[in-house]
PDB file of C-alpha atoms in Angstrom:
ATOM      1  CA  MET A   1       9.818 -13.233   1.312  1.00 97.00           C
ATOM      2  CA  LYS A   2       9.130 -10.431  -1.170  1.00 98.00           C
ATOM      3  CA  LEU A   3       6.254  -7.977  -0.696  1.00 98.00           C
ATOM      4  CA  ALA A   4       4.728  -5.258  -2.830  1.00 98.00           C
ATOM      5  CA  ILE A   5       3.242  -2.424  -0.791  1.00 98.00           C
ATOM      6  CA  LEU A   6       0.725  -0.198  -2.593  1.00 97.00           C
ATOM      7  CA  SER A   7      -1.889   2.395  -1.784  1.00 97.00           C
ATOM      8  CA  ASP A   8      -4.225   4.833  -3.459  1.00 96.00           C
ATOM      9  CA  THR A   9      -4.504   3.075  -6.810  1.00 96.00           C
ATOM     10  CA  HIS A  10      -7.819   4.916  -7.348  1.00 94.00           C
ATOM     11  CA  GLY A  11      -8.987   2.535 -10.068  1.00 95.00           C
ATOM     12  CA  LEU A  12      -5.703   2.458 -12.032  1.00 94.00           C
ATOM     13  CA  LEU A  13      -3.143  -0.333 -12.124  1.00 94.00           C
ATOM     14  CA  ARG A  14      -0.298   0.936 -14.264  1.00 93.00           C
ATOM     15  CA  PRO A  15       1.631  -1.600 -16.414  1.00 93.00           C
ATOM     16  CA  GLU A  16       4.827  -0.596 -14.558  1.00 94.00           C
ATOM     17  CA  VAL A  17       3.173  -1.570 -11.260  1.00 95.00           C
ATOM     18  CA  LEU A  18       1.877  -4.876 -12.619  1.00 95.00           C
ATOM     19  CA  GLU A  19       5.375  -5.698 -13.855  1.00 94.00           C
ATOM     20  CA  ARG A  20       6.720  -5.309 -10.302  1.00 95.00           C
ATOM     21  CA  LEU A  21       4.120  -7.772  -8.954  1.00 96.00           C
ATOM     22  CA  LYS A  22       5.341 -10.732 -11.003  1.00 93.00           C
ATOM     23  CA  ASP A  23       7.681 -12.211  -8.392  1.00 94.00           C
ATOM     24  CA  VAL A  24       6.208 -11.074  -5.054  1.00 98.00           C
ATOM     25  CA  ASP A  25       4.951 -13.462  -2.378  1.00 98.00           C
ATOM     26  CA  ALA A  26       2.261 -11.100  -1.049  1.00 98.00           C
ATOM     27  CA  ILE A  27       0.727  -7.674  -1.707  1.00 98.00           C
ATOM     28  CA  LEU A  28      -0.242  -5.155   0.975  1.00 98.00           C
ATOM     29  CA  HIS A  29      -2.650  -2.398  -0.127  1.00 98.00           C
ATOM     30  CA  GLY A  30      -3.372   0.652   2.048  1.00 98.00           C
ATOM     31  CA  GLY A  31      -6.789   1.448   0.572  1.00 97.00           C
ATOM     32  CA  ASP A  32      -8.505   3.738  -1.933  1.00 96.00           C
ATOM     33  CA  ILE A  33      -8.726   0.940  -4.444  1.00 96.00           C
ATOM     34  CA  ASN A  34     -11.907   2.350  -6.009  1.00 95.00           C
ATOM     35  CA  LYS A  35     -13.221  -0.761  -7.773  1.00 95.00           C
ATOM     36  CA  GLN A  36     -13.479  -4.520  -7.430  1.00 96.00           C
ATOM     37  CA  SER A  37     -11.638  -5.170 -10.700  1.00 96.00           C
ATOM     38  CA  ILE A  38      -8.426  -3.791  -9.118  1.00 96.00           C
ATOM     39  CA  VAL A  39      -8.778  -6.257  -6.218  1.00 97.00           C
ATOM     40  CA  ASP A  40      -9.379  -9.074  -8.723  1.00 97.00           C
ATOM     41  CA  GLN A  41      -6.290  -8.147 -10.763  1.00 96.00           C
ATOM     42  CA  LEU A  42      -4.057  -7.909  -7.693  1.00 97.00           C
ATOM     43  CA  GLN A  43      -5.253 -11.306  -6.395  1.00 97.00           C
ATOM     44  CA  GLN A  44      -4.050 -12.903  -9.639  1.00 96.00           C
ATOM     45  CA  HIS A  45      -0.450 -12.060  -8.698  1.00 96.00           C
ATOM     46  CA  ALA A  46      -0.148 -12.984  -5.005  1.00 97.00           C
ATOM     47  CA  PRO A  47      -2.108 -13.213  -1.765  1.00 98.00           C
ATOM     48  CA  LEU A  48      -3.622  -9.774  -1.157  1.00 98.00           C
ATOM     49  CA  TYR A  49      -4.025  -8.024   2.191  1.00 98.00           C
ATOM     50  CA  VAL A  50      -6.107  -4.889   1.753  1.00 98.00           C
ATOM     51  CA  VAL A  51      -7.992  -2.287   3.776  1.00 98.00           C
ATOM     52  CA  ARG A  52     -10.847   0.008   2.789  1.00 97.00           C
ATOM     53  CA  GLY A  53     -10.070   3.659   2.071  1.00 97.00           C
ATOM     54  CA  ASN A  54     -12.310   6.718   2.287  1.00 95.00           C
ATOM     55  CA  ASN A  55     -13.060   6.468  -1.453  1.00 94.00           C
ATOM     56  CA  ASP A  56     -13.967   2.784  -1.285  1.00 96.00           C
ATOM     57  CA  LYS A  57     -17.755   2.933  -1.026  1.00 92.00           C
ATOM     58  CA  GLU A  58     -20.578   0.365  -1.058  1.00 94.00           C
ATOM     59  CA  TRP A  59     -18.762  -2.166  -3.255  1.00 95.00           C
ATOM     60  CA  ALA A  60     -16.036  -2.450  -0.562  1.00 96.00           C
ATOM     61  CA  GLU A  61     -18.183  -2.989   2.535  1.00 95.00           C
ATOM     62  CA  ALA A  62     -16.638  -6.454   3.096  1.00 95.00           C
ATOM     63  CA  ILE A  63     -13.091  -5.038   3.074  1.00 97.00           C
ATOM     64  CA  PRO A  64     -11.882  -4.309   6.624  1.00 97.00           C
ATOM     65  CA  HIS A  65     -11.133  -0.807   7.940  1.00 96.00           C
ATOM     66  CA  ASP A  66      -7.885  -2.073   9.486  1.00 96.00           C
ATOM     67  CA  LEU A  67      -6.067  -5.379   9.308  1.00 97.00           C
ATOM     68  CA  THR A  68      -3.208  -7.028  11.179  1.00 97.00           C
ATOM     69  CA  VAL A  69      -1.177  -9.689   9.382  1.00 97.00           C
ATOM     70  CA  THR A  70       2.148 -11.399  10.125  1.00 97.00           C
ATOM     71  CA  LEU A  71       4.340 -12.231   7.137  1.00 96.00           C
ATOM     72  CA  GLY A  72       7.847 -13.644   7.425  1.00 94.00           C
ATOM     73  CA  GLY A  73       7.917 -12.894  11.142  1.00 94.00           C
ATOM     74  CA  VAL A  74       6.977  -9.210  10.722  1.00 96.00           C
ATOM     75  CA  THR A  75       3.582  -8.056  12.021  1.00 97.00           C
ATOM     76  CA  PHE A  76       1.954  -5.370   9.877  1.00 98.00           C
ATOM     77  CA  LEU A  77      -1.037  -3.214  10.756  1.00 98.00           C
ATOM     78  CA  LEU A  78      -2.763  -1.787   7.683  1.00 98.00           C
ATOM     79  CA  VAL A  79      -5.083   1.232   7.832  1.00 98.00           C
ATOM     80  CA  HIS A  80      -5.864   3.818   5.162  1.00 97.00           C
ATOM     81  CA  ASN A  81      -5.674   6.997   7.256  1.00 97.00           C
ATOM     82  CA  LYS A  82      -3.104   6.823  10.046  1.00 94.00           C
ATOM     83  CA  LYS A  83      -5.283   9.197  12.097  1.00 95.00           C
ATOM     84  CA  GLU A  84      -7.690   6.241  12.389  1.00 95.00           C
ATOM     85  CA  LEU A  85      -5.182   3.774  13.857  1.00 94.00           C
ATOM     86  CA  PRO A  86      -6.423   1.485  16.607  1.00 89.00           C
ATOM     87  CA  ALA A  87      -5.197   2.604  20.043  1.00 88.00           C
ATOM     88  CA  ASP A  88      -3.371  -0.649  20.789  1.00 90.00           C
ATOM     89  CA  LEU A  89      -0.334  -1.218  18.576  1.00 94.00           C
ATOM     90  CA  SER A  90       1.281  -3.819  20.827  1.00 93.00           C
ATOM     91  CA  GLY A  91       2.913  -6.594  18.866  1.00 95.00           C
ATOM     92  CA  VAL A  92       2.974  -4.516  15.665  1.00 97.00           C
ATOM     93  CA  ASN A  93       6.316  -4.051  13.876  1.00 96.00           C
ATOM     94  CA  ALA A  94       5.201  -1.961  10.885  1.00 97.00           C
ATOM     95  CA  VAL A  95       2.241   0.284  10.084  1.00 98.00           C
ATOM     96  CA  VAL A  96       1.185   0.489   6.425  1.00 98.00           C
ATOM     97  CA  PHE A  97      -1.053   3.434   5.548  1.00 97.00           C
ATOM     98  CA  GLY A  98      -2.000   5.645   2.625  1.00 96.00           C
ATOM     99  CA  HIS A  99      -4.420   8.543   2.124  1.00 95.00           C
ATOM    100  CA  SER A 100      -1.906  11.405   1.820  1.00 92.00           C
ATOM    101  CA  HIS A 101      -0.314  10.174  -1.448  1.00 91.00           C
ATOM    102  CA  LYS A 102       3.051  11.113   0.127  1.00 93.00           C
ATOM    103  CA  TYR A 103       5.799   8.515   0.409  1.00 95.00           C
ATOM    104  CA  VAL A 104       6.885   7.857   4.011  1.00 96.00           C
ATOM    105  CA  GLN A 105       9.453   5.380   5.288  1.00 97.00           C
ATOM    106  CA  GLU A 106      10.553   6.120   8.833  1.00 96.00           C
ATOM    107  CA  GLU A 107      11.248   4.375  12.086  1.00 95.00           C
ATOM    108  CA  LYS A 108       9.657   6.040  15.089  1.00 92.00           C
ATOM    109  CA  ASP A 109       8.885   4.803  18.591  1.00 85.00           C
ATOM    110  CA  GLY A 110      10.040   1.290  17.692  1.00 88.00           C
ATOM    111  CA  LEU A 111       7.635   1.057  14.735  1.00 95.00           C
ATOM    112  CA  LEU A 112       8.317   1.175  11.014  1.00 97.00           C
ATOM    113  CA  TRP A 113       5.867   3.621   9.367  1.00 97.00           C
ATOM    114  CA  LEU A 114       5.285   2.907   5.668  1.00 98.00           C
ATOM    115  CA  ASN A 115       3.201   4.946   3.239  1.00 98.00           C
ATOM    116  CA  PRO A 116       3.958   3.762  -0.300  1.00 98.00           C
ATOM    117  CA  GLY A 117       2.460   6.950  -1.749  1.00 95.00           C
ATOM    118  CA  SER A 118       0.114   6.631  -4.700  1.00 94.00           C
ATOM    119  CA  CYS A 119       0.698   4.483  -7.777  1.00 92.00           C
ATOM    120  CA  GLY A 120      -2.661   5.337  -9.362  1.00 89.00           C
ATOM    121  CA  PRO A 121      -3.615   8.558 -11.156  1.00 85.00           C
ATOM    122  CA  ARG A 122      -1.167  11.366 -10.472  1.00 80.00           C
ATOM    123  CA  ARG A 123      -2.527  13.942  -8.036  1.00 73.00           C
ATOM    124  CA  PHE A 124      -1.269  17.079  -6.384  1.00 66.00           C
ATOM    125  CA  HIS A 125       1.886  17.115  -8.591  1.00 77.00           C
ATOM    126  CA  GLN A 126       3.353  14.325  -6.450  1.00 83.00           C
ATOM    127  CA  GLU A 127       5.557  11.425  -7.450  1.00 90.00           C
ATOM    128  CA  ILE A 128       3.970   8.117  -8.396  1.00 94.00           C
ATOM    129  CA  THR A 129       5.433   5.558  -6.033  1.00 96.00           C
ATOM    130  CA  MET A 130       5.104   2.117  -4.478  1.00 97.00           C
ATOM    131  CA  MET A 131       7.303  -0.045  -2.250  1.00 98.00           C
ATOM    132  CA  LEU A 132       8.989  -3.392  -2.623  1.00 98.00           C
ATOM    133  CA  ALA A 133      10.071  -5.065   0.596  1.00 97.00           C
ATOM    134  CA  GLU A 134      12.180  -8.073   1.415  1.00 97.00           C
ATOM    135  CA  ILE A 135      11.741  -9.913   4.705  1.00 97.00           C
ATOM    136  CA  ALA A 136      14.503 -12.211   5.934  1.00 95.00           C
ATOM    137  CA  ASP A 137      14.914 -13.552   9.480  1.00 89.00           C
ATOM    138  CA  GLY A 138      12.153 -11.283  10.789  1.00 84.00           C
ATOM    139  CA  THR A 139      13.864  -8.162   9.421  1.00 91.00           C
ATOM    140  CA  ILE A 140      12.341  -5.994   6.706  1.00 95.00           C
ATOM    141  CA  ARG A 141      14.215  -4.017   4.054  1.00 96.00           C
ATOM    142  CA  VAL A 142      12.108  -1.546   2.060  1.00 97.00           C
ATOM    143  CA  GLU A 143      12.837  -0.041  -1.358  1.00 97.00           C
ATOM    144  CA  LYS A 144      11.105   2.999  -2.832  1.00 97.00           C
ATOM    145  CA  ILE A 145       9.964   2.412  -6.407  1.00 96.00           C
ATOM    146  CA  LEU A 146       9.442   5.540  -8.486  1.00 94.00           C
ATOM    147  CA  ILE A 147       7.030   4.895 -11.349  1.00 92.00           C
ATOM    148  CA  PRO A 148       7.898   6.870 -14.498  1.00 84.00           C
ATOM    149  CA  HIS A 149       5.025   8.843 -16.015  1.00 71.00           C
ATOM    150  CA  GLU A 150       4.282  11.541 -18.541  1.00 66.00           C
ATOM    151  CA  VAL A 151       3.900  15.000 -17.049  1.00 59.00           C
ATOM    152  CA  PRO A 152       1.165  16.955 -18.875  1.00 53.00           C
TER     153      PRO A 152
END
């Protein structure tokens, strides 16, 4: 099973990101989507699992604050800001979060912590990144995808 893991698109789906979505089985989005049209576009590519970020206002009231989903035998907990994680993480294998726009891929306390960074508008002079993941036999392998962009 192939997954795309995104966060902090902030109203921008770059062509390079859309290209990477063509052969994925599901998309996980860590919030700060900023508009319904982004959700609509993502849903055209694969089943979408998404949480609401701090910049997702009234239009996103139906989007959950946090979400647990099992894909390919791996249980993911999605939340925008990892400081707002639910207290009980039992049964969770991987936490997907965003907010900081900083790429994180680390194993800690038996959990895989994944922040795909931001693949929307460039902010804070940080890289533009996303993740592609492959799940096989309940094991996940994650790849950092650096999105090329013009530096002003």
